[in-house]
Every structure is written in structure tokens, then in C-alpha cells.
């Protein structure tokens, strides 16, 4: 068997000095970063009252809870739960639609190709950013103060928090649109509104429809949690059953949510493909 | 100067127009049908969600005046006339805010490490066995679909009130979300280095460590930072269910109608989210810039 000659390390060293003698800053950068990341992590564990005894005790408790969850059983409240699920789906659908209608005109104002002036665009964008900075649950609490407990507060909470997200997403879609069609409309003597309606909207609407469908799906998830603060839907039932430790009902509710989300996911994927297909045909 | 446009004979034109009209009419009918179905769904949903437009119109004034009230101090002046009075509790709020950021940091890190450990089992090209892949995949799906705040509700009962429940809830949810994203990066990785390492007789673990990990680690870091950003938002509401952070203070202020406190805490949360967004964006650009140079 042939043997490779031993590499001459001295020659290699003189030939590739950067590989063998990297400056200390380059060599130490990664370990230092990792070290500081874990130092902050350790401080966090200490500051947030982590202790092994608490962890083990909690895990044991969690094991018991899991055991008590099987088999999932709705008891006698299945009709209540089904109507609560319907309420959740309604909240998601209405909230998302409302948000989309509110966001469309505002997103035009935030798009660079419609409003070229940064002075006008900047406040609109920051406004949308601040709405997005506040979590849906917080909006739900605010709306409960305004229109009272119940699903209507949930609809408005989702509408407002998605308004921020849609404003940003739609304006990005508008900025990405091809400007040749707009120029074509202008060349044939169309006004600015004509440009938007016939040059921009046909390009942008399918993109927007796709995003709205995706958000209806993700809002089904959000709508389940806003019930926790009292804004209606299945989250209300879930939070109540967790608080009174009815674990079989809790696991049943969680299963219901998982199945509902999966079904909505499936439907919206189909619809999205249908819309994209239509655009390809048109 | 005029340009000649050829005009078809009337008969031919009429046939073409007819065909065009038919095609458009069919498309319009389809669109109208879709819109009708959508509106019907909206009406059904409106009844289901107890939407009452009268309520909205009566109470919309409340919504506007709510913002008016949260921007007014007890003394009746606007909040920005007296910052000392508006942010009277800044000392304890800053502490809680730091706790919120720490919760999301620790939660994200635990989640990222768990996702790192699990994602190679899920990715199609690196999974050691289909059974393992199926089981881990379903587990991650579960962790991702159940919202973090629901985990927090359960964990508060199991681990007791306090930030630990919040951290674990965020960790579990992030494991699910990051596990999926990480495994998608791995599925896009180049498999030739893996073949090279395997041909030297290396174990599965060494293949992952020396062939896959160097390709994907930058993507991992980027997604983990993005998740951290999202988790700061999530952690700000963990206090609603007693799982630590600034949310506790906020929910008390909202429920007890301490109006100017609500706006002050909201402003601190929004500013924190902005700062975190901008700094992680900068960090991501910097990390990726470095990768691009190397």
C-alpha cells in the first residue's frame, strides 16, 4: 500500500500564514460570542427563578396532567364547544376581511410608487409599525373596554392588529408590481385613479388574495387565544376548563382546535392554488 | 401624420365581439358567484360572532375617547406635558421589561437548541429512519400549532406562577416553529459533503456535524434571531396568564382603568419592540455580510 509523504508543516506555515496565524481577534470572536450568549443565558436562568427542584416537580405535575388528559372527553358540553368553534372561525373570517378592506387604501399611501414623497410615506409606515408592535391580545383587552365582553371585541381586535400587518404586506406587493402596465394606462390618457384601478389592481389583487387567505388561516389560531382574555370563541372555553382542571375536556378542546386549523389550512391551500391558477389563465 | 389601422369587415367584427363578450361574461359570472359565496359566509360569520353594527356605531365614540383618556393624566393635562408624571413607574416597568426580554431570550435559546437537536431527524435527506421522522414531525407540528399562551396556561398550573412557565411555554412553541424552518434549510443543503464524509467511514452524527452543520448554521442563526423578535412580542403578553413579564402590569392597568399607565406601558412595549427589531435586523445583516465575504 502506498503511503503519502508526511506533510512538511514548516513549509505549509510559510506558504499560508493567514491560516496558521490568524489574529487573536478573529480566533477569539466565535468563542467569545458563544461564551457571552451562554453567560446571558445563565444569568437569565438565575434571574427568572429556575431551579432543578422546581423543574423536576413541574415535570412530574405535567406528567400527571398528561395522564389525566386521556381519553379526551367533552362530557355533555359538545354542542357548546361546537358553537364556540363556529364563533372562533367567524371571528377569524370577519376580522381578517375587515382588516383587508381597511388596509387596502392605507397601503396605497405607504407604497413608494404611489406616494413618492418620503415625508408623507414615513408617518404612515411608522403608524402601521406601532399597530403591529402591539399584540392581538392587548388589542382584545382594549376593545373589551370599548364594546364589552364577547366575540365582537375579538373581531375588532383581529381587524386592528391585522390592519397593521396587511398595510405593510400590501404596500410591499404594490411596490413589487410591474410599472409598465401603469405607464400604458397613462399613455392612453387615464387619470391616476384609472392607473391604480386598471394598471395596478389586476397585478396586485391575486397576491393580496393569497395573503388574506393565509392570514385567515393564521387568525384561526389567534382567534383561539383571544378568548383567554374574554373576547369570545373557543379560547374562552379552553381557559375556563384549564382553570377548573377539567383535563379531559381540555385535551378534547385542544384536539378540536388542531383539527379545525388543519381543515382551514387544507381549504385555504386549495383556494390559493385556484386563485393562482386563474391568474395564470387570465 | 396618421397611421392606418386595418378595420375588419363588420360581420367578422360582430362575431369577434360576440366571442369576446361571451368569454368576459363567463369570467364575470364566476367572479360574481365567488363574491356571493364570500358575502354569504361573511353574513353567517357575522351572526355567529354576534356582530352588531348598532353597537359599533354607538360605541365607536368610546374607542376614540378611550385613546383620549389614556393620553390624559389624572390632573387633566395631556400626558406629554409631564413626562415625570406619565412614566412615574419607570423604575419597576424597566425591570419588568428587562424580565420580558430575558424570558424571550432564554425561551428562544432553549427552543433553538432543541430544534437543532431534532431537525436532522425531520429533514427528508438526513433522517435516519422513516418512523422516527414521522413521530418527531408530529411532535413538532403539535408544539407549533398550540399557541404559546395555551402552553403558558397549562405550565402555570404545573410549574407555579412566575416567569419560568412563560420561558418554557415560549421554548416549546419555538421548538416547533424553528424545527420546521431548520429542517427546511437542511433539505436544501448540498448532500455531496455528506457523501464525502460518509465515504471515510464516519458515523451519522459526524456526517451531520462536519458536512451539514457548516452549511446551515448561518441560516439557523438568522431564523433564531427572527424568532427572538417574535418572542419578545409574545413574552409581553405572557403576564396576562401569570407567566411573568410586563404583561401583568399592563393587564392590571387596563382592567382597573389606570388610563395614563396603559399608554405609558404601551409606549414602552412599542419602543422596546422597535429597538429589538432594528438591532436584530442590524445583527442579521452583519452576520450574513460576514458569511458572504468568507
Coordinates of C-alpha atoms in Angstrom, one line a residue:
Chain A
X1 CA 0.0 0.0 0.0
X2 CA 1.4 3.4 -0.9
X3 CA 2.0 5.9 1.8
X4 CA 1.5 9.6 1.4
X5 CA 4.6 11.6 2.4
X6 CA 4.3 13.3 5.7
X7 CA 3.3 17.0 5.1
X8 CA 6.0 19.5 5.7
X9 CA 4.3 21.7 8.3
X10 CA 7.1 24.3 8.3
X11 CA 6.7 24.8 4.5
X12 CA 2.9 25.0 4.8
X13 CA 3.2 27.5 7.6
X14 CA 5.4 29.9 5.5
X15 CA 3.1 29.3 2.4
X16 CA -0.2 30.0 4.1
X17 CA 0.5 32.4 7.0
X18 CA -3.2 33.5 7.4
X19 CA -4.4 30.0 8.1
X20 CA -1.9 29.2 10.8
X21 CA -1.5 32.6 12.4
X22 CA -4.9 34.2 12.4
X23 CA -5.0 37.4 14.6
X24 CA -6.3 36.8 18.1
X25 CA -9.4 38.9 17.5
X26 CA -10.5 36.5 14.6
X27 CA -9.7 33.4 16.6
X28 CA -11.5 34.5 19.7
X29 CA -14.5 36.1 18.1
X30 CA -16.7 33.0 17.9
X31 CA -15.9 31.5 21.3
X32 CA -16.3 34.9 22.9
X33 CA -19.7 35.3 21.3
X34 CA -20.8 31.9 22.3
X35 CA -19.5 32.5 25.9
X36 CA -21.3 35.8 26.3
X37 CA -24.5 34.2 24.8
X38 CA -24.4 31.5 27.4
X39 CA -23.4 33.9 30.2
X40 CA -26.6 35.9 29.5
X41 CA -28.5 32.6 29.4
X42 CA -27.1 31.5 32.8
X43 CA -27.9 34.9 34.2
X44 CA -31.4 34.6 32.8
X45 CA -31.9 31.2 34.4
X46 CA -30.8 32.6 37.7
X47 CA -32.9 35.8 37.4
X48 CA -36.1 34.1 36.3
X49 CA -36.0 31.7 39.3
X50 CA -35.1 28.5 37.6
X51 CA -34.3 25.7 39.9
X52 CA -33.8 22.0 39.3
X53 CA -36.3 21.1 42.1
X54 CA -39.0 23.3 40.6
X55 CA -38.3 21.9 37.1
X56 CA -38.5 18.2 38.3
X57 CA -41.6 18.9 40.4
X58 CA -43.2 20.7 37.5
X59 CA -42.4 18.0 35.0
X60 CA -43.9 15.4 37.4
X61 CA -47.0 17.5 37.6
X62 CA -47.1 17.8 33.9
X63 CA -46.8 14.1 33.5
X64 CA -49.9 13.7 35.8
X65 CA -51.8 16.3 33.8
X66 CA -51.0 14.4 30.6
X67 CA -52.1 11.2 32.1
X68 CA -55.4 12.8 33.2
X69 CA -55.9 14.2 29.7
X70 CA -56.5 10.7 28.1
X71 CA -59.0 9.9 26.9
X72 CA -60.2 13.2 25.6
X73 CA -63.9 13.6 26.6
X74 CA -66.2 16.6 26.0
X75 CA -68.6 15.4 28.7
X76 CA -72.0 16.8 28.0
X77 CA -70.9 20.1 26.6
X78 CA -70.1 19.1 23.0
X79 CA -72.8 21.4 21.5
X80 CA -71.4 24.4 23.4
X81 CA -67.9 23.6 22.2
X82 CA -69.0 23.2 18.6
X83 CA -70.8 26.6 18.6
X84 CA -67.7 28.1 20.3
X85 CA -65.6 26.8 17.5
X86 CA -68.0 28.3 15.0
X87 CA -67.7 31.6 16.8
X88 CA -63.9 31.4 16.6
X89 CA -64.0 30.7 12.8
X90 CA -66.4 33.6 12.4
X91 CA -64.1 35.9 14.3
X92 CA -61.2 34.9 12.2
X93 CA -63.1 35.4 8.9
X94 CA -64.7 38.7 9.8
X95 CA -61.7 40.2 11.4
X96 CA -59.4 39.4 8.5
X97 CA -61.9 40.7 5.9
X98 CA -62.4 43.9 7.8
X99 CA -58.7 44.4 8.1
X100 CA -58.1 43.8 4.4
X101 CA -60.7 46.4 3.4
X102 CA -59.3 48.9 5.8
X103 CA -55.7 48.2 4.9
X104 CA -56.1 48.5 1.1
X105 CA -56.4 52.3 0.8
X106 CA -53.8 52.9 3.5
X107 CA -51.3 50.5 1.9
X108 CA -51.5 52.7 -1.3
X109 CA -50.4 55.6 0.8
X110 CA -47.5 53.6 2.1
X111 CA -46.2 52.4 -1.3
X112 CA -43.3 54.1 -2.9
X113 CA -44.6 54.0 -6.4
X114 CA -47.9 55.7 -5.5
X115 CA -46.7 58.3 -3.0
X116 CA -43.1 59.2 -4.0
X117 CA -42.7 61.7 -1.2
X118 CA -41.0 60.2 1.8
X119 CA -42.4 62.9 4.1
X120 CA -45.9 61.6 3.5
X121 CA -44.9 57.9 3.5
X122 CA -42.9 57.9 6.7
X123 CA -45.7 58.7 9.2
X124 CA -48.0 56.2 7.6
X125 CA -45.4 53.5 7.8
X126 CA -44.5 54.3 11.5
X127 CA -48.2 54.3 12.3
X128 CA -48.6 50.8 10.8
X129 CA -45.4 49.7 12.6
X130 CA -46.7 50.8 16.0
X131 CA -50.0 49.0 15.4
X132 CA -48.0 45.8 14.7
X133 CA -45.9 46.3 17.8
X134 CA -48.9 45.7 20.0
X135 CA -50.0 42.1 20.4
X136 CA -53.5 41.0 19.3
X137 CA -54.3 40.1 23.0
X138 CA -53.6 43.7 24.1
X139 CA -56.0 45.0 21.4
X140 CA -58.6 42.5 22.6
X141 CA -58.3 43.9 26.1
X142 CA -58.7 47.4 24.8
X143 CA -61.8 46.5 22.7
X144 CA -63.4 44.7 25.6
X145 CA -63.2 48.0 27.4
X146 CA -64.9 49.7 24.5
X147 CA -67.6 47.3 23.2
X148 CA -67.9 44.9 26.2
X149 CA -67.1 41.2 26.6
X150 CA -67.9 38.9 23.7
X151 CA -66.9 37.8 20.2
X152 CA -67.4 41.3 18.7
X153 CA -64.5 42.6 20.7
X154 CA -62.4 39.7 19.2
X155 CA -63.4 40.6 15.6
X156 CA -62.3 44.2 16.2
X157 CA -59.1 43.2 17.9
X158 CA -58.1 40.9 15.0
X159 CA -59.2 43.6 12.5
X160 CA -57.0 46.2 14.1
X161 CA -53.9 44.1 14.6
X162 CA -54.1 42.7 11.1
X163 CA -54.6 46.1 9.7
X164 CA -51.0 46.9 10.7
X165 CA -49.7 43.7 9.1
X166 CA -51.7 44.0 5.9
X167 CA -50.8 47.6 5.4
X168 CA -47.2 46.6 5.3
X169 CA -47.6 43.4 3.2
X170 CA -50.0 45.1 0.7
X171 CA -47.7 48.1 0.2
X172 CA -44.8 45.7 -0.5
X173 CA -46.9 43.9 -3.0
X174 CA -47.8 47.2 -4.7
X175 CA -44.2 48.3 -4.8
X176 CA -43.2 45.0 -6.5
X177 CA -45.8 45.5 -9.2
X178 CA -44.7 46.0 -12.8
X179 CA -44.9 49.7 -13.7
X180 CA -45.2 49.1 -17.5
X181 CA -48.9 48.5 -17.3
X182 CA -49.4 51.7 -15.3
X183 CA -47.4 53.6 -17.9
X184 CA -49.6 52.1 -20.6
X185 CA -52.8 53.4 -19.0
X186 CA -51.2 56.8 -18.6
X187 CA -50.1 56.9 -22.2
X188 CA -53.7 56.2 -23.3
X189 CA -54.9 59.2 -21.2
X190 CA -56.0 57.6 -18.0
X191 CA -56.2 59.5 -14.7
X192 CA -54.3 58.5 -11.6
X193 CA -57.3 56.6 -10.3
X194 CA -57.5 54.8 -13.7
X195 CA -53.9 53.9 -13.3
X196 CA -54.5 52.3 -9.9
X197 CA -57.7 50.6 -10.9
X198 CA -56.7 49.1 -14.3
X199 CA -52.9 49.2 -14.2
X200 CA -52.1 48.2 -10.6
X201 CA -55.0 46.3 -9.1
X202 CA -55.1 43.4 -11.6
X203 CA -51.5 42.7 -10.8
X204 CA -51.8 43.2 -7.0
X205 CA -55.1 41.6 -6.2
X206 CA -54.2 37.9 -6.6
X207 CA -51.1 38.5 -4.4
X208 CA -53.3 40.2 -1.8
X209 CA -56.0 37.5 -2.0
X210 CA -53.3 34.9 -1.3
X211 CA -52.0 36.8 1.7
X212 CA -55.5 37.3 3.1
X213 CA -56.3 33.6 2.8
X214 CA -53.0 32.8 4.6
X215 CA -54.0 35.3 7.4
X216 CA -57.5 33.8 7.8
X217 CA -55.7 30.5 8.4
X218 CA -53.2 32.0 10.9
X219 CA -56.0 34.1 12.5
X220 CA -57.9 30.9 13.3
X221 CA -55.0 30.3 15.7
X222 CA -55.0 33.9 17.0
X223 CA -58.8 33.8 17.5
X224 CA -58.5 30.8 19.7
X225 CA -56.2 32.7 22.1
X226 CA -58.1 36.0 22.4
X227 CA -60.9 34.1 24.1
X228 CA -58.5 33.7 27.0
X229 CA -59.0 37.4 27.9
X230 CA -62.7 37.2 27.4
X231 CA -63.2 38.0 23.7
X232 CA -65.3 35.0 22.9
X233 CA -64.8 31.8 20.9
X234 CA -63.3 28.5 21.9
X235 CA -60.4 30.1 23.8
X236 CA -62.8 31.2 26.5
X237 CA -63.9 27.6 27.0
X238 CA -60.3 26.4 26.9
X239 CA -59.2 28.9 29.5
X240 CA -62.1 28.1 31.8
X241 CA -61.6 24.3 31.6
X242 CA -57.9 24.7 32.3
X243 CA -58.7 26.9 35.4
X244 CA -61.1 24.3 36.8
X245 CA -58.6 21.5 36.0
X246 CA -61.1 19.5 33.7
X247 CA -58.2 17.9 31.8
X248 CA -60.2 15.6 29.7
X249 CA -62.2 18.5 28.4
X250 CA -59.0 20.5 27.8
X251 CA -57.5 17.8 25.7
X252 CA -60.7 17.5 23.7
X253 CA -60.8 21.2 23.1
X254 CA -57.1 21.2 22.0
X255 CA -57.8 18.3 19.6
X256 CA -60.8 20.3 18.2
X257 CA -58.6 23.3 17.6
X258 CA -55.9 21.2 16.0
X259 CA -58.4 19.6 13.6
X260 CA -60.1 22.9 12.8
X261 CA -56.7 24.5 12.0
X262 CA -55.7 21.6 9.8
X263 CA -59.0 21.7 7.9
X264 CA -58.8 25.5 7.3
X265 CA -55.2 25.0 6.3
X266 CA -56.2 22.5 3.7
X267 CA -59.1 24.6 2.3
X268 CA -57.0 27.8 2.1
X269 CA -54.2 26.0 0.3
X270 CA -56.7 24.7 -2.3
X271 CA -58.2 28.2 -2.7
X272 CA -54.8 29.8 -3.1
X273 CA -53.9 27.4 -5.8
X274 CA -57.2 28.1 -7.5
X275 CA -56.5 31.8 -7.5
X276 CA -53.0 31.5 -8.8
X277 CA -54.3 29.2 -11.5
X278 CA -56.9 31.7 -12.5
X279 CA -54.2 34.4 -12.8
X280 CA -52.1 32.1 -15.0
X281 CA -55.0 31.6 -17.3
X282 CA -56.0 35.2 -17.5
Chain B
X1 CA -49.3 62.1 -39.6
X2 CA -51.9 59.4 -39.5
X3 CA -51.3 55.7 -39.2
X4 CA -53.6 53.3 -41.0
X5 CA -55.3 50.9 -38.7
X6 CA -56.9 48.0 -40.6
X7 CA -60.5 47.7 -39.8
X8 CA -62.2 44.3 -40.2
X9 CA -65.4 43.9 -42.1
X10 CA -68.5 44.4 -39.9
X11 CA -69.6 40.8 -40.0
X12 CA -66.3 39.4 -38.8
X13 CA -66.1 42.1 -36.2
X14 CA -69.5 41.2 -34.8
X15 CA -68.5 37.6 -34.4
X16 CA -65.3 38.5 -32.6
X17 CA -67.2 40.9 -30.4
X18 CA -69.7 38.2 -29.6
X19 CA -67.0 35.7 -28.6
X20 CA -65.2 38.3 -26.5
X21 CA -68.4 39.3 -24.7
X22 CA -69.2 35.6 -24.0
X23 CA -65.7 35.0 -22.6
X24 CA -65.9 38.0 -20.4
X25 CA -69.4 37.2 -19.3
X26 CA -68.4 33.7 -18.2
X27 CA -65.5 35.1 -16.2
X28 CA -67.7 37.8 -14.6
X29 CA -70.3 35.2 -13.7
X30 CA -67.6 33.1 -11.9
X31 CA -66.3 36.2 -10.0
X32 CA -69.9 37.2 -9.1
X33 CA -70.6 33.7 -7.8
X34 CA -67.4 33.7 -5.7
X35 CA -68.2 37.1 -4.3
X36 CA -71.7 35.9 -3.5
X37 CA -70.4 32.9 -1.6
X38 CA -67.9 35.0 0.2
X39 CA -70.6 37.5 1.3
X40 CA -72.9 34.7 2.4
X41 CA -70.0 33.3 4.5
X42 CA -69.5 36.8 6.0
X43 CA -73.2 37.1 6.9
X44 CA -73.2 33.7 8.6
X45 CA -70.0 34.6 10.4
X46 CA -71.5 38.0 11.4
X47 CA -74.4 36.2 13.0
X48 CA -72.1 33.7 14.7
X49 CA -69.8 36.4 16.1
X50 CA -72.8 38.5 17.4
X51 CA -71.7 41.4 15.3
X52 CA -74.0 44.3 16.0
X53 CA -73.3 47.3 13.8
X54 CA -75.5 49.4 16.1
X55 CA -73.2 48.6 19.0
X56 CA -70.2 49.5 16.9
X57 CA -71.7 52.9 15.9
X58 CA -72.8 53.6 19.5
X59 CA -69.5 52.6 21.0
X60 CA -67.2 53.8 18.3
X61 CA -67.1 57.1 20.1
X62 CA -65.9 55.2 23.1
X63 CA -63.0 53.8 21.1
X64 CA -61.8 57.3 20.2
X65 CA -62.4 58.7 23.6
X66 CA -60.6 55.7 25.1
X67 CA -57.5 56.9 23.4
X68 CA -58.3 60.4 24.5
X69 CA -58.5 59.1 28.1
X70 CA -55.3 57.1 28.1
X71 CA -53.5 60.1 26.8
X72 CA -54.7 62.2 29.7
X73 CA -53.1 62.4 33.1
X74 CA -55.1 62.4 36.3
X75 CA -54.6 66.1 36.6
X76 CA -56.5 66.5 33.3
X77 CA -53.5 67.6 31.2
X78 CA -52.1 65.8 28.2
X79 CA -49.5 63.1 29.0
X80 CA -46.7 64.6 27.1
X81 CA -46.8 67.8 29.1
X82 CA -45.4 66.0 32.2
X83 CA -43.1 63.0 31.4
X84 CA -42.2 62.5 35.1
X85 CA -45.8 62.0 36.0
X86 CA -46.6 59.9 32.9
X87 CA -43.8 57.5 33.4
X88 CA -44.0 57.6 37.2
X89 CA -43.4 53.8 37.5
X90 CA -40.5 53.7 35.0
X91 CA -38.2 52.0 37.5
X92 CA -40.3 48.9 38.0
X93 CA -41.5 48.9 34.4
X94 CA -38.0 48.9 33.1
X95 CA -37.2 46.0 35.4
X96 CA -40.3 44.1 34.1
X97 CA -39.3 44.9 30.6
X98 CA -35.9 43.5 31.1
X99 CA -37.5 40.4 32.5
X100 CA -39.7 40.2 29.4
X101 CA -36.7 40.4 27.1
X102 CA -34.9 37.8 29.2
X103 CA -37.8 35.5 29.1
X104 CA -37.9 35.6 25.3
X105 CA -34.1 35.3 25.1
X106 CA -33.9 32.2 27.3
X107 CA -37.0 30.7 25.7
X108 CA -35.7 31.3 22.2
X109 CA -32.3 29.8 23.1
X110 CA -33.8 26.7 24.6
X111 CA -36.1 26.3 21.7
X112 CA -33.3 26.8 19.2
X113 CA -31.1 24.2 20.9
X114 CA -34.0 21.7 21.0
X115 CA -34.9 22.4 17.4
X116 CA -31.2 22.0 16.5
X117 CA -31.2 18.6 18.2
X118 CA -34.4 17.4 16.5
X119 CA -34.4 18.9 13.0
X120 CA -32.0 16.4 11.5
X121 CA -34.5 13.7 12.3
X122 CA -37.2 15.6 10.4
X123 CA -35.4 16.6 7.2
X124 CA -36.1 14.2 4.4
X125 CA -32.5 13.9 3.3
X126 CA -30.8 13.3 6.7
X127 CA -33.5 11.4 8.6
X128 CA -32.1 8.1 9.9
X129 CA -35.5 6.3 9.7
X130 CA -39.0 7.0 8.4
X131 CA -40.6 6.0 11.7
X132 CA -38.5 8.4 13.7
X133 CA -39.2 11.1 11.2
X134 CA -43.0 10.6 11.4
X135 CA -43.0 10.8 15.2
X136 CA -40.8 13.8 15.6
X137 CA -42.6 15.6 12.8
X138 CA -46.0 15.2 14.5
X139 CA -44.5 16.3 17.8
X140 CA -43.1 19.5 16.3
X141 CA -46.4 20.1 14.5
X142 CA -48.2 19.9 17.8
X143 CA -45.8 22.2 19.5
X144 CA -46.2 24.7 16.7
X145 CA -50.0 24.7 16.3
X146 CA -50.8 25.1 20.0
X147 CA -50.3 28.8 20.8
X148 CA -47.6 29.7 23.3
X149 CA -50.1 31.3 25.6
X150 CA -52.1 28.0 25.9
X151 CA -48.9 26.2 26.9
X152 CA -48.3 29.0 29.4
X153 CA -51.8 28.5 30.9
X154 CA -51.0 24.8 31.5
X155 CA -47.5 25.4 32.6
X156 CA -48.6 28.0 35.2
X157 CA -50.6 25.2 36.8
X158 CA -47.7 22.7 36.6
X159 CA -44.7 24.9 37.4
X160 CA -46.4 27.5 39.5
X161 CA -46.9 31.2 38.7
X162 CA -43.9 33.1 37.5
X163 CA -41.6 33.7 34.6
X164 CA -40.4 30.0 34.5
X165 CA -43.8 28.9 33.0
X166 CA -43.5 31.7 30.4
X167 CA -40.0 30.7 29.4
X168 CA -41.0 27.0 29.0
X169 CA -44.1 27.9 27.0
X170 CA -42.1 30.1 24.6
X171 CA -39.4 27.4 24.4
X172 CA -41.9 24.6 23.4
X173 CA -43.6 26.8 20.9
X174 CA -40.3 28.0 19.4
X175 CA -39.0 24.4 19.2
X176 CA -42.0 23.6 16.9
X177 CA -41.7 26.7 14.8
X178 CA -37.9 26.6 14.4
X179 CA -37.7 22.8 14.0
X180 CA -39.8 23.1 10.8
X181 CA -37.7 26.1 9.4
X182 CA -34.4 24.4 10.3
X183 CA -35.3 21.2 8.7
X184 CA -36.3 23.1 5.5
X185 CA -32.8 24.6 5.4
X186 CA -31.3 21.1 5.8
X187 CA -33.5 19.8 3.0
X188 CA -31.9 22.5 0.7
X189 CA -28.4 21.7 1.8
X190 CA -25.9 20.2 -0.6
X191 CA -25.6 16.4 0.0
X192 CA -22.1 15.9 -1.6
X193 CA -20.2 16.8 1.5
X194 CA -22.2 14.2 3.4
X195 CA -21.3 11.6 0.9
X196 CA -17.7 12.6 1.2
X197 CA -17.7 12.3 5.0
X198 CA -19.6 9.0 4.9
X199 CA -17.1 7.5 2.5
X200 CA -14.4 8.0 5.1
X201 CA -16.4 5.7 7.4
X202 CA -17.9 8.4 9.6
X203 CA -21.0 7.8 11.8
X204 CA -24.3 9.6 11.1
X205 CA -23.5 12.0 13.9
X206 CA -20.2 13.0 12.4
X207 CA -21.8 13.4 9.0
X208 CA -24.3 15.9 10.5
X209 CA -21.6 17.7 12.4
X210 CA -19.0 18.1 9.7
X211 CA -21.0 18.0 6.5
X212 CA -24.4 19.6 7.1
X213 CA -23.9 21.9 10.1
X214 CA -21.3 24.2 8.5
X215 CA -23.7 24.7 5.5
X216 CA -26.7 25.6 7.5
X217 CA -25.5 27.3 10.7
X218 CA -25.9 30.8 9.2
X219 CA -29.5 30.2 8.2
X220 CA -30.1 28.8 11.7
X221 CA -28.8 31.9 13.4
X222 CA -30.9 34.1 11.1
X223 CA -34.1 32.3 11.8
X224 CA -33.4 32.1 15.6
X225 CA -32.9 35.9 15.6
X226 CA -36.2 36.4 13.8
X227 CA -37.9 34.1 16.3
X228 CA -36.4 36.1 19.1
X229 CA -38.0 39.2 17.7
X230 CA -41.4 37.5 17.6
X231 CA -41.0 36.0 21.0
X232 CA -40.4 39.5 22.6
X233 CA -43.9 40.3 21.4
X234 CA -45.3 37.0 22.8
X235 CA -43.5 37.5 26.1
X236 CA -45.1 40.9 26.5
X237 CA -48.5 39.2 26.9
X238 CA -47.3 36.2 29.0
X239 CA -48.1 38.2 32.1
X240 CA -51.8 38.1 31.2
X241 CA -52.0 34.5 32.4
X242 CA -49.4 35.0 35.2
X243 CA -46.3 33.8 33.4
X244 CA -44.1 36.8 34.1
X245 CA -43.0 39.9 32.3
X246 CA -44.6 43.3 31.7
X247 CA -48.0 41.9 30.7
X248 CA -49.0 41.5 34.4
X249 CA -48.7 45.2 34.9
X250 CA -50.4 46.1 31.7
X251 CA -53.5 43.8 32.3
X252 CA -53.9 45.3 35.8
X253 CA -53.7 48.9 34.4
X254 CA -56.3 48.1 31.7
X255 CA -58.7 46.2 33.9
X256 CA -58.5 48.8 36.7
X257 CA -58.8 51.8 34.3
X258 CA -55.4 53.4 35.2
X259 CA -55.6 55.2 31.9
X260 CA -52.3 57.1 31.7
X261 CA -50.5 53.9 32.9
X262 CA -51.9 52.0 30.0
X263 CA -50.5 54.4 27.4
X264 CA -47.1 54.6 29.2
X265 CA -46.7 50.8 29.3
X266 CA -47.9 50.5 25.7
X267 CA -45.3 53.1 24.6
X268 CA -42.5 51.3 26.5
X269 CA -43.5 48.0 24.8
X270 CA -43.7 49.5 21.4
X271 CA -40.4 51.2 21.8
X272 CA -38.8 48.0 23.0
X273 CA -40.2 46.0 20.1
X274 CA -38.8 48.7 17.7
X275 CA -35.4 48.6 19.3
X276 CA -35.3 44.8 19.2
X277 CA -36.5 44.7 15.6
X278 CA -33.9 47.2 14.4
X279 CA -31.0 45.7 16.4
X280 CA -31.7 42.1 15.3
X281 CA -32.0 43.4 11.8
X282 CA -28.6 45.0 12.0
X283 CA -27.1 41.9 13.6
X284 CA -28.6 39.7 10.9
X285 CA -27.2 41.9 8.2
X286 CA -23.8 41.9 9.9
X287 CA -23.7 38.1 10.3
X288 CA -24.8 37.5 6.7
X289 CA -22.4 40.1 5.5
X290 CA -19.6 38.2 7.1
X291 CA -20.8 34.9 5.6
X292 CA -20.9 36.5 2.2
X293 CA -17.3 37.7 2.5
X294 CA -15.9 34.4 3.7

